[in-house]
Short mmCIF file of C-alpha atoms in Angstrom, two decimals:
data_model
loop_
_atom_site.label_atom_id
_atom_site.label_comp_id
_atom_site.label_asym_id
_atom_site.label_seq_id
_atom_site.Cartn_x
_atom_site.Cartn_y
_atom_site.Cartn_z
CA MET A 1 -13.79 -25.73 7.75
CA LEU A 2 -13.94 -22.48 9.73
CA ASN A 3 -13.05 -19.02 8.52
CA VAL A 4 -11.58 -16.37 10.87
CA ILE A 5 -11.03 -12.79 9.75
CA ILE A 6 -8.59 -10.59 11.74
CA ALA A 7 -9.51 -6.98 11.11
CA ASN A 8 -11.25 -4.02 12.60
CA PRO A 9 -14.87 -5.21 12.75
CA GLU A 10 -16.47 -1.96 11.61
CA ASN A 11 -14.42 -1.97 8.39
CA ARG A 12 -16.49 -2.45 5.28
CA ARG A 13 -13.89 -4.91 4.02
CA VAL A 14 -15.37 -7.39 6.72
CA ASN A 15 -18.99 -6.91 5.25
CA LEU A 16 -17.85 -7.42 1.67
CA PHE A 17 -15.96 -10.68 2.64
CA GLN A 18 -18.92 -11.88 4.55
CA GLN A 19 -21.30 -11.28 1.70
CA ALA A 20 -18.95 -13.30 -0.36
CA LEU A 21 -19.18 -16.28 1.93
CA ARG A 22 -22.99 -16.02 2.06
CA ASN A 23 -23.16 -15.96 -1.98
CA LEU A 24 -21.19 -19.23 -1.80
CA ASN A 25 -23.37 -20.74 0.97
CA PHE A 26 -20.74 -20.68 3.37
CA PRO A 27 -21.27 -19.85 7.14
CA PRO A 28 -20.02 -16.42 8.24
CA ALA A 29 -16.45 -15.91 9.40
CA ILE A 30 -15.60 -15.48 13.03
CA VAL A 31 -14.32 -11.78 13.26
CA VAL A 32 -11.51 -11.19 15.69
CA ALA A 33 -10.64 -7.66 16.36
CA TYR A 34 -7.01 -6.33 16.01
CA ALA A 35 -7.58 -4.44 19.21
CA ASP A 36 -8.25 -7.53 21.21
CA LEU A 37 -5.18 -9.33 19.76
CA ILE A 38 -2.72 -6.30 20.32
CA ALA A 39 -4.22 -6.30 23.89
CA GLY A 40 -3.01 -9.93 24.27
CA LYS A 41 -6.14 -11.85 23.69
CA THR A 42 -5.50 -15.26 21.81
CA ILE A 43 -8.13 -17.48 20.16
CA GLU A 44 -8.08 -21.29 20.16
CA HIS A 45 -8.95 -21.21 16.45
CA PHE A 46 -5.29 -20.18 15.67
CA ASN A 47 -4.28 -23.92 16.46
CA THR A 48 -7.04 -25.71 14.64
CA PRO A 49 -5.85 -27.39 11.41
CA ASP A 50 -9.27 -26.92 9.64
CA THR A 51 -9.21 -23.14 10.06
CA ILE A 52 -8.50 -20.59 7.51
CA ILE A 53 -7.42 -17.29 8.65
CA ARG A 54 -7.57 -13.99 6.70
CA PHE A 55 -5.60 -10.88 7.85
CA ASP A 56 -7.27 -7.74 6.69
CA SER A 57 -6.30 -4.13 6.79
CA PRO A 58 -5.87 -2.32 10.13
CA GLU A 59 -6.83 0.93 8.60
CA LYS A 60 -9.23 3.59 9.71
CA ASN A 61 -9.38 2.91 13.48
CA PHE A 62 -7.46 5.32 15.56
CA GLU A 63 -7.26 3.26 18.72
CA VAL A 64 -5.69 0.55 16.88
CA GLU A 65 -3.17 2.89 15.15
CA LYS A 66 -2.28 4.22 18.61
CA ALA A 67 -1.85 0.76 20.00
CA ILE A 68 0.55 -0.29 17.18
CA ILE A 69 2.46 2.95 17.55
CA ALA A 70 3.03 2.10 21.20
CA VAL A 71 4.18 -1.24 20.37
CA GLY A 72 6.60 0.34 18.03
CA ALA A 73 7.69 2.49 20.79
CA GLU A 74 9.01 -0.36 22.85
CA ILE A 75 11.21 -1.61 20.25
CA ALA A 76 12.32 1.53 18.57
CA THR A 77 15.70 3.10 19.22
CA GLY A 78 17.46 6.19 18.47
CA LYS A 79 15.68 8.62 16.04
CA HIS A 80 12.85 5.99 15.46
CA GLN A 81 11.71 6.43 19.07
CA GLN A 82 9.99 9.64 18.57
CA ILE A 83 7.26 9.10 21.15
CA ASN A 84 7.25 6.41 23.98
CA SER A 85 4.32 4.08 24.65
CA LEU A 86 2.67 6.11 27.29
CA GLU A 87 2.79 9.11 25.08
CA ALA A 88 1.29 7.03 22.28
CA ALA A 89 -1.43 5.90 24.41
CA LYS A 90 -2.29 9.55 25.14
CA LEU A 91 -2.51 10.65 21.41
CA VAL A 92 -5.63 12.33 20.57
CA PHE A 93 -7.47 11.96 17.37
CA ASP A 94 -6.36 14.64 14.79
CA LYS A 95 -8.10 13.91 11.52
CA GLY A 96 -5.56 13.10 8.83
CA ARG A 97 -2.49 13.76 10.61
CA ILE A 98 0.45 11.66 9.56
CA LEU A 99 1.58 9.94 12.99
CA TYR A 100 5.05 8.35 13.24
CA PRO A 101 4.80 5.87 10.25
CA ARG A 102 8.37 4.57 10.95
CA GLN A 103 7.43 3.77 14.53
CA TRP A 104 4.02 2.32 13.44
CA TYR A 105 5.84 0.06 10.97
CA LEU A 106 7.98 -1.48 13.62
CA GLY A 107 5.02 -2.04 15.89
CA TRP A 108 3.03 -3.63 13.03
CA GLN A 109 6.09 -5.65 11.89
CA TYR A 110 6.66 -6.91 15.44
CA LEU A 111 2.99 -7.80 15.98
CA LEU A 112 2.86 -9.82 12.76
CA GLN A 113 5.80 -11.72 13.84
CA GLN A 114 4.14 -12.65 17.21
CA TRP A 115 0.73 -13.54 15.49
CA LYS A 116 2.88 -15.85 13.05
CA LYS A 117 4.17 -17.87 15.82
CA GLN A 118 0.50 -18.77 16.85
CA LEU A 119 -0.61 -20.00 13.25
CA LYS A 120 -0.80 -23.79 12.78
CA CYS A 121 -3.58 -23.53 10.13
CA SER A 122 -4.20 -22.33 6.64
CA ILE A 123 -3.52 -18.61 6.09
CA MET A 124 -4.84 -16.67 3.06
CA ASN A 125 -1.98 -13.99 3.46
CA HIS A 126 0.91 -14.70 5.47
CA PRO A 127 2.05 -12.28 8.14
CA GLN A 128 5.68 -12.34 6.87
CA ASP A 129 4.48 -11.35 3.50
CA ILE A 130 2.40 -8.67 4.62
CA ALA A 131 5.26 -7.07 6.56
CA THR A 132 7.39 -7.19 3.50
CA MET A 133 4.76 -5.75 1.37
CA PHE A 134 4.49 -2.86 3.72
CA ASP A 135 8.25 -2.05 3.30
CA LYS A 136 8.67 -0.15 -0.13
CA PRO A 137 12.36 0.00 -0.33
CA LEU A 138 12.77 -3.66 0.53
CA CYS A 139 10.16 -4.67 -2.23
CA HIS A 140 11.95 -2.34 -4.73
CA GLU A 141 15.06 -4.23 -4.03
CA ILE A 142 13.53 -7.63 -4.19
CA PHE A 143 11.92 -6.87 -7.55
CA SER A 144 14.90 -5.52 -8.98
CA HIS A 145 16.92 -8.48 -7.90
CA HIS A 146 14.54 -10.80 -9.51
CA GLY A 147 14.48 -8.88 -12.99
CA ILE A 148 10.95 -7.30 -12.38
CA PRO A 149 10.91 -3.83 -14.11
CA VAL A 150 10.67 -1.07 -11.64
CA PRO A 151 11.44 2.54 -11.99
CA ARG A 152 15.05 3.67 -11.18
CA SER A 153 15.59 4.22 -7.44
CA LEU A 154 17.73 6.93 -5.90
CA GLY A 155 18.83 4.73 -2.82
CA MET A 156 18.60 5.92 0.65
CA ILE A 157 17.70 9.76 0.96
CA SER A 158 18.54 11.43 4.34
CA ASN A 159 17.20 15.02 3.69
CA TYR A 160 16.21 17.70 1.23
CA GLU A 161 19.81 18.59 0.37
CA HIS A 162 20.70 15.02 -0.12
CA LEU A 163 17.90 14.44 -2.58
CA ARG A 164 18.83 17.59 -4.46
CA GLU A 165 22.38 16.15 -4.84
CA GLN A 166 21.30 12.81 -5.88
CA MET A 167 18.93 14.16 -8.39
CA GLN A 168 21.69 16.35 -9.91
CA GLN A 169 24.28 13.40 -9.89
CA GLN A 170 21.59 10.93 -11.76
CA LYS A 171 20.53 13.76 -14.00
CA LEU A 172 16.95 13.53 -12.90
CA GLU A 173 14.46 16.47 -12.74
CA ARG A 174 11.39 14.63 -11.71
CA VAL A 175 11.05 12.06 -8.84
CA PHE A 176 8.30 10.40 -6.60
CA ILE A 177 8.76 10.57 -3.13
CA LYS A 178 6.84 7.81 -0.95
CA LEU A 179 6.98 7.09 2.74
CA SER A 180 8.56 3.77 3.28
CA HIS A 181 5.78 2.32 5.19
CA ALA A 182 2.53 3.80 4.08
CA SER A 183 -0.52 3.22 1.93
CA ALA A 184 -3.25 5.12 0.30
CA ALA A 185 -0.96 7.91 -1.09
CA SER A 186 -0.11 8.89 2.62
CA GLY A 187 2.90 11.33 2.43
CA VAL A 188 3.44 11.03 -1.39
CA VAL A 189 5.27 13.76 -3.21
CA ALA A 190 5.68 14.27 -6.89
CA TYR A 191 8.76 16.45 -6.94
CA GLN A 192 10.46 18.26 -9.75
CA ALA A 193 13.34 20.60 -9.73
CA ASN A 194 15.79 22.31 -11.92
CA SER A 195 17.80 25.47 -12.01
CA ARG A 196 14.69 27.82 -12.52
CA PHE A 197 12.02 26.37 -10.27
CA GLU A 198 10.85 23.71 -7.80
CA SER A 199 7.57 22.04 -7.41
CA ALA A 200 6.05 19.58 -5.01
CA ILE A 201 2.72 18.12 -5.98
CA THR A 202 1.40 16.18 -2.89
CA THR A 203 -1.36 14.89 -0.80
CA VAL A 204 0.47 16.32 2.11
CA GLU A 205 -0.92 19.52 3.87
CA ARG A 206 1.80 21.50 5.72
CA VAL A 207 0.45 23.02 9.03
CA GLN A 208 2.14 25.17 11.48
CA LYS A 209 0.99 24.34 15.14
CA ASN A 210 2.62 25.88 18.28
CA GLY A 211 5.88 26.55 16.42
CA GLN A 212 5.77 22.94 14.98
CA THR A 213 5.35 21.65 11.52
CA LEU A 214 2.76 18.86 11.30
CA LEU A 215 1.91 17.05 8.21
CA TYR A 216 -1.60 15.90 7.25
CA ASN A 217 -2.88 13.63 4.65
CA SER A 218 -5.49 15.53 2.36
CA ARG A 219 -7.68 14.57 -0.36
CA LYS A 220 -6.89 18.06 -1.83
CA ILE A 221 -3.81 17.88 -3.90
CA ARG A 222 -1.43 20.62 -3.17
CA ASN A 223 1.21 22.16 -5.20
CA TYR A 224 4.11 23.86 -3.08
CA THR A 225 6.46 25.99 -5.00
CA LYS A 226 8.38 27.87 -2.06
CA ILE A 227 11.63 26.19 -1.36
CA GLU A 228 11.36 26.65 2.42
CA GLU A 229 8.05 24.71 2.61
CA ILE A 230 9.07 22.04 0.09
CA ALA A 231 12.28 21.45 2.10
CA ASP A 232 10.41 21.28 5.37
CA ILE A 233 8.00 18.56 4.09
CA ILE A 234 10.90 16.52 2.43
CA ASN A 235 12.94 16.78 5.64
CA ILE A 236 10.04 15.55 7.82
CA LEU A 237 9.28 12.69 5.31
CA THR A 238 13.08 11.62 4.89
CA ALA A 239 13.26 11.39 8.58
CA GLU A 240 10.70 8.76 8.56
CA GLY A 241 12.21 6.75 5.77
CA VAL A 242 11.42 7.28 2.20
CA GLN A 243 11.42 5.41 -1.15
CA VAL A 244 12.43 8.01 -3.95
CA GLU A 245 12.01 6.91 -7.58
CA GLU A 246 12.24 8.45 -10.84
CA TRP A 247 8.99 10.01 -11.89
CA LEU A 248 7.99 8.09 -15.24
CA PRO A 249 5.61 9.39 -17.82
CA LYS A 250 2.37 7.42 -18.05
CA ALA A 251 0.31 6.21 -21.06
CA ARG A 252 -2.93 8.06 -21.65
CA LEU A 253 -6.57 6.81 -21.82
CA GLN A 254 -9.76 8.85 -22.23
CA GLY A 255 -7.56 12.04 -22.28
CA CYS A 256 -5.92 11.26 -18.78
CA SER A 257 -2.60 9.77 -17.79
CA PHE A 258 -3.40 6.44 -15.97
CA ASP A 259 -2.04 3.31 -14.26
CA LEU A 260 -3.60 -0.18 -13.12
CA ARG A 261 -4.27 -1.86 -10.03
CA VAL A 262 -4.01 -5.65 -10.74
CA VAL A 263 -5.30 -8.21 -8.28
CA VAL A 264 -3.38 -11.47 -8.57
CA ILE A 265 -5.13 -14.29 -6.93
CA ASN A 266 -3.52 -17.74 -6.71
CA GLY A 267 -0.92 -16.85 -9.16
CA GLU A 268 -3.13 -15.46 -11.84
CA ALA A 269 -3.74 -11.79 -12.64
CA GLN A 270 -7.37 -11.33 -12.54
CA HIS A 271 -9.24 -8.15 -11.46
CA ILE A 272 -8.08 -4.93 -12.94
CA VAL A 273 -8.84 -1.33 -12.37
CA VAL A 274 -7.80 1.46 -14.70
CA ARG A 275 -7.15 4.65 -12.48
CA LEU A 276 -7.36 7.85 -14.47
CA GLY A 277 -5.14 10.57 -12.99
CA LYS A 278 -6.28 14.06 -12.49
CA SER A 279 -2.93 14.54 -10.75
CA PRO A 280 0.50 12.54 -10.49
CA MET A 281 -1.44 10.51 -7.76
CA THR A 282 -4.08 8.04 -9.31
CA ASN A 283 -5.61 6.60 -6.01
CA LEU A 284 -9.29 6.65 -6.45
CA HIS A 285 -10.09 8.05 -2.94
CA LEU A 286 -8.31 11.28 -4.04
CA GLY A 287 -11.21 11.88 -6.55
CA ASN A 288 -9.86 9.98 -9.50
CA GLU A 289 -12.05 7.96 -11.76
CA ARG A 290 -12.05 4.47 -12.90
CA GLY A 291 -11.32 4.16 -16.67
CA ASP A 292 -12.93 1.99 -19.20
CA SER A 293 -11.20 -1.29 -19.19
CA GLU A 294 -12.76 -2.29 -22.42
CA GLU A 295 -11.16 0.67 -23.94
CA PHE A 296 -7.91 -0.37 -22.37
CA PHE A 297 -7.88 -3.75 -23.61
CA ALA A 298 -8.82 -2.51 -27.18
CA LYS A 299 -5.92 -0.26 -27.20
CA VAL A 300 -3.07 -2.35 -25.62
CA LYS A 301 -1.63 -5.02 -27.73
CA VAL A 302 -2.15 -8.46 -26.64
CA GLU A 303 1.36 -9.55 -26.78
CA ASN A 304 2.26 -6.40 -24.54
CA TRP A 305 -0.53 -7.27 -22.01
CA GLN A 306 0.60 -10.81 -21.71
CA VAL A 307 4.15 -9.40 -20.64
CA MET A 308 2.57 -7.02 -18.33
CA LYS A 309 0.42 -9.61 -16.73
CA GLN A 310 3.49 -11.89 -16.39
CA SER A 311 5.29 -9.19 -14.43
CA CYS A 312 2.28 -8.70 -11.95
CA GLU A 313 2.28 -12.70 -11.50
CA ALA A 314 5.95 -12.76 -10.91
CA VAL A 315 5.52 -10.13 -8.23
CA ALA A 316 2.84 -12.31 -6.66
CA GLY A 317 5.21 -15.39 -7.11
CA LEU A 318 7.75 -13.77 -4.78
CA PHE A 319 5.16 -14.14 -1.91
CA PRO A 320 4.15 -17.84 -2.27
CA ASN A 321 2.82 -18.26 1.05
CA SER A 322 -0.11 -15.61 0.35
CA LEU A 323 -3.04 -16.17 -1.80
CA TYR A 324 -3.36 -12.76 -3.21
CA CYS A 325 -1.95 -9.13 -3.49
CA GLY A 326 -2.62 -6.09 -5.36
CA VAL A 327 -0.01 -4.88 -7.85
CA ASP A 328 0.27 -1.39 -9.24
CA LEU A 329 1.31 -1.28 -12.82
CA LEU A 330 2.63 1.74 -14.83
CA ILE A 331 2.49 1.54 -18.71
CA LEU A 332 4.76 4.22 -20.43
CA PRO A 333 3.50 6.31 -23.27
CA ASP A 334 4.60 3.67 -25.91
CA TRP A 335 2.08 1.23 -24.54
CA LYS A 336 4.70 -1.49 -24.58
CA ASN A 337 7.14 -0.98 -21.90
CA HIS A 338 5.95 -1.12 -18.31
CA VAL A 339 7.22 -1.04 -14.50
CA ILE A 340 5.85 -2.21 -11.23
CA LEU A 341 5.18 0.55 -8.78
CA GLU A 342 4.20 -1.26 -5.64
CA VAL A 343 2.65 -4.31 -4.31
CA ASN A 344 -0.23 -4.08 -1.75
CA ALA A 345 -0.96 -6.64 0.88
CA PHE A 346 -4.65 -5.35 1.14
CA GLY A 347 -4.93 -4.48 -2.40
CA ASP A 348 -8.03 -6.41 -3.15
CA LEU A 349 -10.69 -3.90 -2.32
CA LEU A 350 -12.29 -3.34 -5.69
CA PRO A 351 -15.96 -3.04 -5.12
CA GLY A 352 -18.01 -3.61 -8.21
CA ILE A 353 -15.05 -5.30 -10.29
CA THR A 354 -15.44 -8.67 -11.57
CA TRP A 355 -13.45 -11.36 -13.27
CA ASN A 356 -15.28 -14.34 -14.66
CA GLY A 357 -18.26 -13.25 -12.74
CA MET A 358 -16.86 -13.09 -9.52
CA ASP A 359 -15.63 -10.14 -7.24
CA THR A 360 -12.13 -10.39 -5.57
CA TYR A 361 -13.35 -11.79 -2.40
CA THR A 362 -15.36 -14.53 -4.04
CA SER A 363 -12.53 -15.49 -6.24
CA GLU A 364 -10.30 -15.66 -3.17
CA ILE A 365 -12.50 -17.89 -1.24
CA LYS A 366 -13.11 -20.19 -4.26
CA ALA A 367 -9.32 -20.46 -4.68
CA ILE A 368 -8.50 -21.16 -0.92
CA PHE A 369 -11.32 -23.84 -0.73
CA SER A 370 -10.55 -25.34 -4.08
CA SER A 371 -8.42 -28.04 -2.69
CA PHE A 372 -11.20 -28.93 -0.22
CA LEU A 373 -14.56 -28.46 -2.02
CA PHE A 374 -14.41 -27.37 -5.34
#
C-alpha cells in the first residue's frame, strides 16, 4: 500500500500527516508538488491500484497561486478574464492582496478535472468534491435542496445598489458577504444597513494605489462606515462573485458568540473546535480563541447536539467519494436551532484536537486503511 500526498511540500499539513503515518508505523507518503503537476508532470502512482492519494490545500504558495490563475485565464471569458496567462505569470508577490478569485477558481476547477482523469486508485478526497466545496453558492443550493438548514440566501448579487435593493425587499438589515470561491475568511464582510447608518466589518483592507482600488486580506478587522468606501469594496467583491446570506445571531459561550468547526470522517462527526468570536468572523487565524468544548457539551442538550451532528453528517453524505470534510456549524441563541454555514474540503487542520485519542489525520488514515488492515 502506497500513500501519495499532492500538496505544496513546505506546507505544515504535510508534516502533520507524515507524523500521523509514523505514529501508525506506516512508511512516509510520497509528496507530489502542485507546482510539478500544474507544469504537466505526471506520476505512475496515479495508475497503481494499491495507491491511496490525498489532495491537500494549495495554500500559501504564491508561485502555485499564480500558476492556477494563469490556467484560469486560458478558459475564462468576458468579465472573468481579468488577466491573461502571460500577465498572471508576471505577477509579483504582494502580501495579502486578493488576486482574481473567480479566475483562480476556474483554473483550480479545470486542474482538478484533469487530475481526476488520471486517477485509477483509492482517493481520500475526490477532485470533483473538492471543486464543489470551493463553490459556496452551489453548496448552499445543494444543502437547501436536501433539507439541510442554511441561512437565507439573497441569491445572485451584482453590485452594491443591487444588494441594497435585495436587502430592502427581503427586510434584512444584516448580511454576510462572502466571496464565492475563497477560504480563511478572505474577502468576508459583515454588512449592516438601515435608513440611519451603514457598517461593513471585514477582513478586507481597502488600499488606493496608482488610482486603483486594491483589496487585501488582513488579520486586523476593520469597520468601514463611509458609504463610498463600503460601496467600493462591495462592488469589487460582487464582480468576482459572492454568496450573500442573512447574518444570524449566534449562541454565546464564555462571554463570546461562537460557532463550531466539525470534522466529519468516514460519515461520523468526530473532532470539533469551538471558535469564540471577537468579531463577526470566528476564524482562529484572526486572533480568535478556542472555546472550552467540555463547557459547550455541558450546556448543549444531548438531543439538540444529536440533531446538529446529523446535519453535519448529512453534509458529508452529499460527498460520498470523499473520506472527510470540515463543516462550519452555527447555533442560534436558543441553543436548539442551527444552520450550516459552509463545508471545507481542507477543513481538517485542527492541531491538538483529538477524538478517541486520535488527531484528525490519524483518524483519517485508520479509516481509509480499515478495509485493508484494521
